[in-house]
Short mmCIF file of C-alpha atoms in Angstrom, two decimals:
data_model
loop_
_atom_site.label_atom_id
_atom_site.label_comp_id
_atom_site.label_asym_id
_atom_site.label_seq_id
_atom_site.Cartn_x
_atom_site.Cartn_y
_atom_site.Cartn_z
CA UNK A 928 -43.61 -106.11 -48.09
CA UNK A 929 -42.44 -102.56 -47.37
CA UNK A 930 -40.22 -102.21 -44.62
CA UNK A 931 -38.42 -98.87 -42.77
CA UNK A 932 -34.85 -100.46 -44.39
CA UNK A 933 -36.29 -100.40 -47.57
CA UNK A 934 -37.67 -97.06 -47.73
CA UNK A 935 -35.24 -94.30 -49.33
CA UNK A 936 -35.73 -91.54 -47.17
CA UNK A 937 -34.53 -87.83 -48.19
CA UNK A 938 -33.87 -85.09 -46.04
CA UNK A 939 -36.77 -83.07 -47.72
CA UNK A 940 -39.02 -86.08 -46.73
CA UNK A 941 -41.47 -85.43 -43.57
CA UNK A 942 -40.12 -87.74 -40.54
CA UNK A 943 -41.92 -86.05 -37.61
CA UNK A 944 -44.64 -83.74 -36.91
CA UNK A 945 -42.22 -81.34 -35.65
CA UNK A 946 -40.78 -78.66 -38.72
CA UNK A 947 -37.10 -78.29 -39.22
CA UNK A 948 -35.96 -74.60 -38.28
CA UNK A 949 -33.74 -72.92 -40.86
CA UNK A 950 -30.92 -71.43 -39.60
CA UNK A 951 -27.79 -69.43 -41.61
CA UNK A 952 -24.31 -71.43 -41.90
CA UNK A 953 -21.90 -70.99 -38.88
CA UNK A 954 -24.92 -69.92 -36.63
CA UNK A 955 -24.92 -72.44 -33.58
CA UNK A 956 -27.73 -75.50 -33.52
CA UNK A 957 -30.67 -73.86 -31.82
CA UNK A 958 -32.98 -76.29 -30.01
CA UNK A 959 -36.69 -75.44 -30.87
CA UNK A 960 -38.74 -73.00 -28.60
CA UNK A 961 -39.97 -74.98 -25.40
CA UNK A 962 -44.00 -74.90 -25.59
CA UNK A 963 -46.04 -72.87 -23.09
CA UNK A 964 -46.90 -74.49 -19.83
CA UNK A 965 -50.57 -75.50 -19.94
CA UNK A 966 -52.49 -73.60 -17.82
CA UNK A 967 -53.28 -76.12 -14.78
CA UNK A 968 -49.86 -77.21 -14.69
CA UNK A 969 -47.44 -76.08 -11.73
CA UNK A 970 -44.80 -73.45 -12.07
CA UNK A 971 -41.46 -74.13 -11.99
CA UNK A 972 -39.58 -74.29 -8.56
CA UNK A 973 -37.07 -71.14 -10.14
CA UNK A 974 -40.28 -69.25 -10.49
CA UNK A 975 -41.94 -69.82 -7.29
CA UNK A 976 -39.29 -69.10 -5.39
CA UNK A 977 -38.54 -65.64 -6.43
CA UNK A 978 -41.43 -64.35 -4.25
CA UNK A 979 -43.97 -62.79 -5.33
CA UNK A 980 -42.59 -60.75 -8.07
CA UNK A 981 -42.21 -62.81 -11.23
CA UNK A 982 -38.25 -63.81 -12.19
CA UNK A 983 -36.21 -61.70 -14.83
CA UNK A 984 -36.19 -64.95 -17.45
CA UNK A 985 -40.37 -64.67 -17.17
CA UNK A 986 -40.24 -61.26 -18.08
CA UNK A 987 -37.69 -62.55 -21.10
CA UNK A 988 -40.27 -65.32 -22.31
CA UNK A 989 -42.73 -62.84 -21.83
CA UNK A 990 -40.67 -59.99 -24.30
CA UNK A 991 -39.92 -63.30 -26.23
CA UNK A 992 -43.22 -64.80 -26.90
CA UNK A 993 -44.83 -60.84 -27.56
CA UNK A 994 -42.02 -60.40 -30.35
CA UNK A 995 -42.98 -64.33 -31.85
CA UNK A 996 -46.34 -62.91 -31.56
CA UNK A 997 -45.49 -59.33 -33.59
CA UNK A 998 -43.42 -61.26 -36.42
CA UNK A 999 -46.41 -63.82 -37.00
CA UNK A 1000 -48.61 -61.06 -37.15
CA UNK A 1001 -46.13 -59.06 -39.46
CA UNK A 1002 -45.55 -62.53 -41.81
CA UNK A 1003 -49.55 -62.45 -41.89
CA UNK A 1004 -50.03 -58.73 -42.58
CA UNK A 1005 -47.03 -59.13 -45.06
CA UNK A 1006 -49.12 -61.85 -46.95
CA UNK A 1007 -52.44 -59.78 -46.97
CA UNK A 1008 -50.70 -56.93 -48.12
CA UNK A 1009 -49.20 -59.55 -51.12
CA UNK A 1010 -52.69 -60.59 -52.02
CA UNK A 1011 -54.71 -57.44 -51.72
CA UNK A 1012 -51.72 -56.07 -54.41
CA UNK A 1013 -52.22 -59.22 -56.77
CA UNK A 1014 -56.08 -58.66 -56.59
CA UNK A 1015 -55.79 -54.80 -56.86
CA UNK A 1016 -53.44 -55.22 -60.00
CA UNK A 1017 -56.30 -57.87 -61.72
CA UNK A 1018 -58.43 -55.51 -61.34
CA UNK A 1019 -56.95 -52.55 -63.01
CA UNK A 1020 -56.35 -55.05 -66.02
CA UNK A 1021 -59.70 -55.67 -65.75
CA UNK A 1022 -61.26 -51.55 -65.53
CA UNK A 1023 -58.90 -50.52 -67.96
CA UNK A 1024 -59.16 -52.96 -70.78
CA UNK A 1025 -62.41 -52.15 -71.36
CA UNK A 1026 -63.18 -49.77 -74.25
CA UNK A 1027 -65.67 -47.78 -72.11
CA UNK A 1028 -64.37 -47.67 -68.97
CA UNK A 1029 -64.54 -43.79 -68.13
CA UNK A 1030 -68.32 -44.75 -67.20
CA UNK A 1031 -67.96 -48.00 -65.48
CA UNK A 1032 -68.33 -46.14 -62.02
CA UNK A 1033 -69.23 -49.16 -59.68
CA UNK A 1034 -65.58 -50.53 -61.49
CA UNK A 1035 -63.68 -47.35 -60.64
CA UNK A 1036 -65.01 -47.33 -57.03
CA UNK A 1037 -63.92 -50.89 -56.59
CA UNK A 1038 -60.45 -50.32 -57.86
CA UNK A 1039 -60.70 -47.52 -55.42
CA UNK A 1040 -61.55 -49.59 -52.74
CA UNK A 1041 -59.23 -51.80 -53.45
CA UNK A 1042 -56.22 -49.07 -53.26
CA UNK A 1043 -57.75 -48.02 -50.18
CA UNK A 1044 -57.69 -50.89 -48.11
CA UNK A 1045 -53.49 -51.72 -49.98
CA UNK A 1046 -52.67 -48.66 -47.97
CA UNK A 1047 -54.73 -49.44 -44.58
CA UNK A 1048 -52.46 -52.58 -45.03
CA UNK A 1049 -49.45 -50.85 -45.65
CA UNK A 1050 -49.78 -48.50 -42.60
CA UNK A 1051 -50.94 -51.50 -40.34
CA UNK A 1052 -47.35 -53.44 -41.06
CA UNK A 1053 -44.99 -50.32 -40.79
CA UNK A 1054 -46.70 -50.24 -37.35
CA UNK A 1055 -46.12 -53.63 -36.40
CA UNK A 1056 -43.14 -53.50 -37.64
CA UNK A 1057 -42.39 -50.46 -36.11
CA UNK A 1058 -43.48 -51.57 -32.44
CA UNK A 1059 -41.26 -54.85 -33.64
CA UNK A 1060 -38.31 -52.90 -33.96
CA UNK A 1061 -39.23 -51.13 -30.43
CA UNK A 1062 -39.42 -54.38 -28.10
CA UNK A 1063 -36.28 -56.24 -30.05
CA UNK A 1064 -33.17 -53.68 -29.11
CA UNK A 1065 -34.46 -53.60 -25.73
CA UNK A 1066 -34.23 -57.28 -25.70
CA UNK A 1067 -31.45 -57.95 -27.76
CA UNK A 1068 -29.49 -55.13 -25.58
CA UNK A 1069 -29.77 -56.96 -22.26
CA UNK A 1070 -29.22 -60.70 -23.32
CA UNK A 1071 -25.78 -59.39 -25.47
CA UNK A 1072 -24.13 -57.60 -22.84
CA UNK A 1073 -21.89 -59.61 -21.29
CA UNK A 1074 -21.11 -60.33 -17.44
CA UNK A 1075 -18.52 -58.49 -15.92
CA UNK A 1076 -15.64 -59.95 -14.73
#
């Protein structure tokens, strides 16, 4: 009979449904991002009773969830970029190992193709990470300076 007790568990093992976050030594334990409030659901008193103009920490989660938005766009651009330069690089192996490839024209426009749409990529991540690198000083800039006193 297997029991929890007699299970060796390892920290690489998967416990929960929830991942564990990364983070670099010395940094302070960061709790995981609180999930969206379902739509349905009531706001919360801090919110309601600003008036009708939404509170400065909505605009922050706001700022917050557009720049978890950019990045996972970025990491996903970033690994179509990565597999369009794999496929375009198997297929210059390919056109140019063969002995007659000056007249394989339906292989050269492929490989053109291909090249094309690497540097459609490769302009469409410089500009997310471009309007990334817009949003983030004006967000890091007014959460690190601190309170006078």
């Amino acid at each position: 009979m297997i029991t929890d007790e007699t299970l060796d568990v390892k920290k690489g093992d998967v416990q929960s449904a929830t991942a564990e976050q990364p983070r670099m030594p010395g940094s302070p334990e960061a709790p995981a991002q609180p999930a969206a409030a379902a739509p349905g659901t009531p706001a919360s008193p801090a919110s309601t009773a600003a008036g009708s103009s939404p509170a400065p920490a909505a605009k922050d989660q706001e700022k917050s969830k557009e720049v978890a938005d950019l990045k996972a766009k970025i990491k996903r651009a970033q690994d179509d970029l990565d597999l369009l330069q794999r496929e375009q690089s198997l297929e210059n192996d390919r056109y140019y190992s063969q002995t007659d490839y000056a007249h394989d024209t339906a292989g050269k426009a492929k490989l053109d193709d291909l090249k094309q749409q690497v540097t459609d990529k490769q302009q469409e991540l410089e500009r997310l990470k471009a309007r990334l690198a817009e949003l983030q000083p004006a967000q890091s800039g007014a959460a690190s300076t601190p309170p006078k006193q």
